PDB file of C-alpha atoms in Angstrom:
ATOM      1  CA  UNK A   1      -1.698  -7.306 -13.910  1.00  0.00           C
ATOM      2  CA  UNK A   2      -1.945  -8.715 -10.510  1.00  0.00           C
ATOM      3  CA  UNK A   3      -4.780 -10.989  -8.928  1.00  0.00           C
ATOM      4  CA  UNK A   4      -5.964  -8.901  -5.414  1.00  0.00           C
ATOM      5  CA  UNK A   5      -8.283 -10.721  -3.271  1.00  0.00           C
ATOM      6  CA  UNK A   6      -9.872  -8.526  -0.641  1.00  0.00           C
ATOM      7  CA  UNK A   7     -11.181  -9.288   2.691  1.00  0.00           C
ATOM      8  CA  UNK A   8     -13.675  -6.875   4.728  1.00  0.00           C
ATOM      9  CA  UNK A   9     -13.988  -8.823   8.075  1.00  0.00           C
ATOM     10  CA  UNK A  10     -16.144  -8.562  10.573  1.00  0.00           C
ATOM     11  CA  UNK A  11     -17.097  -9.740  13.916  1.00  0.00           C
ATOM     12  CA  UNK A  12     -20.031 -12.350  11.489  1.00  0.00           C
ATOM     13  CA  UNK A  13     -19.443 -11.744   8.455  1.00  0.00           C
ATOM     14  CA  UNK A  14     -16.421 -10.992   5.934  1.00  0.00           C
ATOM     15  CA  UNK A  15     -17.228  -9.761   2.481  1.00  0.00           C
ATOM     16  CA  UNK A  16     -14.740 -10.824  -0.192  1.00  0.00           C
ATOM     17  CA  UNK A  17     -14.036  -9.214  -3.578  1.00  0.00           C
ATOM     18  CA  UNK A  18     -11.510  -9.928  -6.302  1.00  0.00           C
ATOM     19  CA  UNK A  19      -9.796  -8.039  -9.160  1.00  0.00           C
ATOM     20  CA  UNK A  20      -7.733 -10.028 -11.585  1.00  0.00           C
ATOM     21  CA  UNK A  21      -6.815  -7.371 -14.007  1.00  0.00           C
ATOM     22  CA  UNK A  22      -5.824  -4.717 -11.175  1.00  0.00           C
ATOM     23  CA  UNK A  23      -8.539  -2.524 -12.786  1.00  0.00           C
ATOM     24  CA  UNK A  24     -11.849  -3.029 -11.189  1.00  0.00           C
ATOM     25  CA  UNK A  25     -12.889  -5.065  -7.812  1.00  0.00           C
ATOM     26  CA  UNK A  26     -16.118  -7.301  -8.052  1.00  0.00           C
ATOM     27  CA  UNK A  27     -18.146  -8.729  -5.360  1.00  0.00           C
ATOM     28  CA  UNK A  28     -17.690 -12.291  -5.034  1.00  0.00           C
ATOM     29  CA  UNK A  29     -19.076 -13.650  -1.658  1.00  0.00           C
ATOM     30  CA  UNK A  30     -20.199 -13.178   2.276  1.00  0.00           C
ATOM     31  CA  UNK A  31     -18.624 -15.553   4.384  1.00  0.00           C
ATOM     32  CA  UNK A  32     -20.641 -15.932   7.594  1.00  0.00           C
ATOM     33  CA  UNK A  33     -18.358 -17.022  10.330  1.00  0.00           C
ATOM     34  CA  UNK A  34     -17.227 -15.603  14.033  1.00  0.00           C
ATOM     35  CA  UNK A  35     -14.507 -18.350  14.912  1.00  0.00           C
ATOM     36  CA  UNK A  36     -11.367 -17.369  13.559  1.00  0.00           C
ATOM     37  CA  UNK A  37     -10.192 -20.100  12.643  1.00  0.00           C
ATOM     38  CA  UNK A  38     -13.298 -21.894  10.696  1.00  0.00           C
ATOM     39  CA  UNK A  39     -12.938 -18.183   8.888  1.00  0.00           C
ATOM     40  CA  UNK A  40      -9.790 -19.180   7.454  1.00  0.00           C
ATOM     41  CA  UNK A  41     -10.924 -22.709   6.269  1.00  0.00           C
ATOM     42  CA  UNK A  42     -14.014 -20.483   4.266  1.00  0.00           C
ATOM     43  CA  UNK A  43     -11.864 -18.205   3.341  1.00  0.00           C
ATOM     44  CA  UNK A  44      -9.353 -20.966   1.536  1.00  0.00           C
ATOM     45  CA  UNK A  45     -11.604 -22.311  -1.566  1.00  0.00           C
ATOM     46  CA  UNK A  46     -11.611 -18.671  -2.392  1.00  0.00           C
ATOM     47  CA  UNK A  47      -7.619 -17.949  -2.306  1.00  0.00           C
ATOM     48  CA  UNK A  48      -7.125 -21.486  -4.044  1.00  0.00           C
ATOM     49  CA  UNK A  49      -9.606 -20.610  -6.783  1.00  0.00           C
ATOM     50  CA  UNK A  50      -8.455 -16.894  -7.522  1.00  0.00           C
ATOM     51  CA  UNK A  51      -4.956 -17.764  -6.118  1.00  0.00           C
ATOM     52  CA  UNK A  52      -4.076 -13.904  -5.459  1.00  0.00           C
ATOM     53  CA  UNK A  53      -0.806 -12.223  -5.588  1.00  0.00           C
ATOM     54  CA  UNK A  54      -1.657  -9.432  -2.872  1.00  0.00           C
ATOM     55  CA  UNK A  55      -4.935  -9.997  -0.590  1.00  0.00           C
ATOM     56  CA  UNK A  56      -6.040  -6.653   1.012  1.00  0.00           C
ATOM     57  CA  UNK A  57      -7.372  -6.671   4.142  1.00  0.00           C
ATOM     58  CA  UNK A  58      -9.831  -3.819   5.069  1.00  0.00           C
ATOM     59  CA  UNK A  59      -9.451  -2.242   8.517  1.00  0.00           C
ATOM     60  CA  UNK A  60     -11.192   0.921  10.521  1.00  0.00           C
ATOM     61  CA  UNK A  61      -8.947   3.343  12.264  1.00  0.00           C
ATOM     62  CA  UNK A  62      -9.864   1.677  15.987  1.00  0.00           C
ATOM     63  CA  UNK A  63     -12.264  -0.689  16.933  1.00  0.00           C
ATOM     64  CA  UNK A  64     -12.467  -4.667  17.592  1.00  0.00           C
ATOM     65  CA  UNK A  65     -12.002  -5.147  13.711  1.00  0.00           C
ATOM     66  CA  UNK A  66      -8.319  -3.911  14.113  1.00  0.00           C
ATOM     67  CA  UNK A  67      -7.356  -7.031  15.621  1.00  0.00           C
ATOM     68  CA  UNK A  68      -9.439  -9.341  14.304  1.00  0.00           C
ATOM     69  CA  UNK A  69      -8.014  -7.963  10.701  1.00  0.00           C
ATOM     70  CA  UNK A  70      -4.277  -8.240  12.093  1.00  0.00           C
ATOM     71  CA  UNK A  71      -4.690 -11.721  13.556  1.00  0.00           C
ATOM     72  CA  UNK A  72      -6.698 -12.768  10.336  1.00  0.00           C
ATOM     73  CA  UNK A  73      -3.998 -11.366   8.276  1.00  0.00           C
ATOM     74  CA  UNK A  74      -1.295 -13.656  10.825  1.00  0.00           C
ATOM     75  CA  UNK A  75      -3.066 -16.394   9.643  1.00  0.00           C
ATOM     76  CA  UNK A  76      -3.756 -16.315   6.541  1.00  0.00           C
ATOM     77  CA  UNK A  77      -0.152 -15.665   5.755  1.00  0.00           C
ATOM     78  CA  UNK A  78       0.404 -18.445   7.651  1.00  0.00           C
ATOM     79  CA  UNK A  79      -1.004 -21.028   4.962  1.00  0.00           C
ATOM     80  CA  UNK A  80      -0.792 -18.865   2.258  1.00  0.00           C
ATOM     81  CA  UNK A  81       1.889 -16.593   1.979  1.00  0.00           C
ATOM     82  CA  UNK A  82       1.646 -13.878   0.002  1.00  0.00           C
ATOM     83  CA  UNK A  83       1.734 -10.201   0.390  1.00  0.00           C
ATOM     84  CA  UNK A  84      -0.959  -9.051   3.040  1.00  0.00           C
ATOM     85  CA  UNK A  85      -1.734  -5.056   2.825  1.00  0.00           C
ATOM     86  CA  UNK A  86      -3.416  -3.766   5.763  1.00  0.00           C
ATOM     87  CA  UNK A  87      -5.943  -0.869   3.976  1.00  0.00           C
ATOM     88  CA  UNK A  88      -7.579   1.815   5.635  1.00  0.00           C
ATOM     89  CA  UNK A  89     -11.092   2.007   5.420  1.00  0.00           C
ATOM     90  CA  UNK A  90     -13.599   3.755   6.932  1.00  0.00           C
ATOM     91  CA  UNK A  91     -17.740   3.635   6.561  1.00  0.00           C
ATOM     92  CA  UNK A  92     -17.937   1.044   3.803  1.00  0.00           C
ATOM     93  CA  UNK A  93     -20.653  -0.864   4.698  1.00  0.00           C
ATOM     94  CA  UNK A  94     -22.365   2.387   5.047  1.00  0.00           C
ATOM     95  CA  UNK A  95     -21.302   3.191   1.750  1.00  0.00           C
ATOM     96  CA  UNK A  96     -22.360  -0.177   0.645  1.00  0.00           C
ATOM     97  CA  UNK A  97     -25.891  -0.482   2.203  1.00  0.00           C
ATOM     98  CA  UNK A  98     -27.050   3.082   0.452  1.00  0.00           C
ATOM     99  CA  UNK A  99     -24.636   2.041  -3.375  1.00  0.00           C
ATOM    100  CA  UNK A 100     -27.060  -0.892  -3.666  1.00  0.00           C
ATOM    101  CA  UNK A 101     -30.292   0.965  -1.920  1.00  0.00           C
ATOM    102  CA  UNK A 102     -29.569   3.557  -4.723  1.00  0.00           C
ATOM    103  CA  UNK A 103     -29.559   0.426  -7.030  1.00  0.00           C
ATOM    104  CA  UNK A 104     -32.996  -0.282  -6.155  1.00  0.00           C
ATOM    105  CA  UNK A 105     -31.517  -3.636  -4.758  1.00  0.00           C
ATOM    106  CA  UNK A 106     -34.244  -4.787  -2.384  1.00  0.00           C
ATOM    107  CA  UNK A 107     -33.668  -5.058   1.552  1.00  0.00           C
ATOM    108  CA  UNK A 108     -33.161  -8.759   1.632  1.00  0.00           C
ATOM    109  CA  UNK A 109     -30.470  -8.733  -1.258  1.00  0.00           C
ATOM    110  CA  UNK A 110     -28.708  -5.634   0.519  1.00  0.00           C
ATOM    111  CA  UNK A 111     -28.588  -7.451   3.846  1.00  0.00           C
ATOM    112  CA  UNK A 112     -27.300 -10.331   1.643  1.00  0.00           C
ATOM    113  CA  UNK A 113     -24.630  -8.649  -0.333  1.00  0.00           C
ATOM    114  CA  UNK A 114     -23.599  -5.858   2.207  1.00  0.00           C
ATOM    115  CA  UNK A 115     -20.246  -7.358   3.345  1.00  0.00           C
ATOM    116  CA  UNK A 116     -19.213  -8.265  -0.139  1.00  0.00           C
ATOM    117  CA  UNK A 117     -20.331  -5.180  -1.520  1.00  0.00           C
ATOM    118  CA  UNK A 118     -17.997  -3.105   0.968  1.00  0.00           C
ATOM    119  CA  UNK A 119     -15.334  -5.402   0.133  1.00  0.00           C
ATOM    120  CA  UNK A 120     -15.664  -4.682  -3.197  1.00  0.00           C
ATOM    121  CA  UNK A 121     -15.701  -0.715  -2.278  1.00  0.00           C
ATOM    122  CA  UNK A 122     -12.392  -1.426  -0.436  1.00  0.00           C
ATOM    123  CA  UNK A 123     -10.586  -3.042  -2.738  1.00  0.00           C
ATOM    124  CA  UNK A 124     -11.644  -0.336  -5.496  1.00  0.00           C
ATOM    125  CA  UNK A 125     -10.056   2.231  -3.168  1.00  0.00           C
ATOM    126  CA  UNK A 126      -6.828   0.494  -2.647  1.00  0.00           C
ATOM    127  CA  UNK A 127      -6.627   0.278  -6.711  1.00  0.00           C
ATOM    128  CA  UNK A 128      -7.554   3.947  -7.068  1.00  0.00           C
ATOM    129  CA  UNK A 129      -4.974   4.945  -4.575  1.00  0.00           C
ATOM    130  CA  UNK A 130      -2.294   2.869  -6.706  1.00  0.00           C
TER     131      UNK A 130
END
């Protein structure tokens, strides 16, 4: 099965998930970032460690995130080609926050592991739509 890396970026903060059997995503990390370009140099130790074949990058229907997911997807592929799917999402940081509120998780952990939470919720979609 394939290694998929998933990005949720945002205009702060980009969650990032991974699942290496193409079965289930998991929440790995929040990068906290708004330059572009220091994003990609966070985002490397994480595509050298899990070294994915497909990285899916989460994008709304309209909004600022469109671009800044098409011009982080430019450059990523840039340094580390591989295959770059542009995913519709919609709400999943919403989702997110009220998974882990439903968890019981507390509000500092939510605001904590929101991004990579809706990451993970992205990436789970893109498998289930598979």
């Amino acid at each position: 099965m394939p290694t998929i890396l998933c990005l949720d970026p945002g205009t702060a903060h980009t969650g990032i998930a991974i699942s290496e059997e193409g079965i289930l995503a998991t929440p790995v990390a929040t990068v906290y970032e708004k330059d572009l370009d220091q994003l990609i140099t966070k985002i490397m130790p994480y595509l050298i460690k899990y070294n994915p074949d497909k990285i899916v990058i989460g994008v709304p229907e309209y909004g600022p995130i469109v671009k800044l997911a098409t011009d982080l997807s430019e450059k990523i592929y840039a340094v580390f080609p591989k295959e770059i799917i542009i995913f519709r999402e919609d709400l999943s940081s919403h989702t997110a926050r009220n998974v882990m509120k439903a968890q019981g998780k507390t509000i500092l952990r939510r605001k904590k592991e929101e991004h990579q939470t809706a990451a993970a919720l992205i990436l789970q979609d893109y498998l289930d739509s598979l």
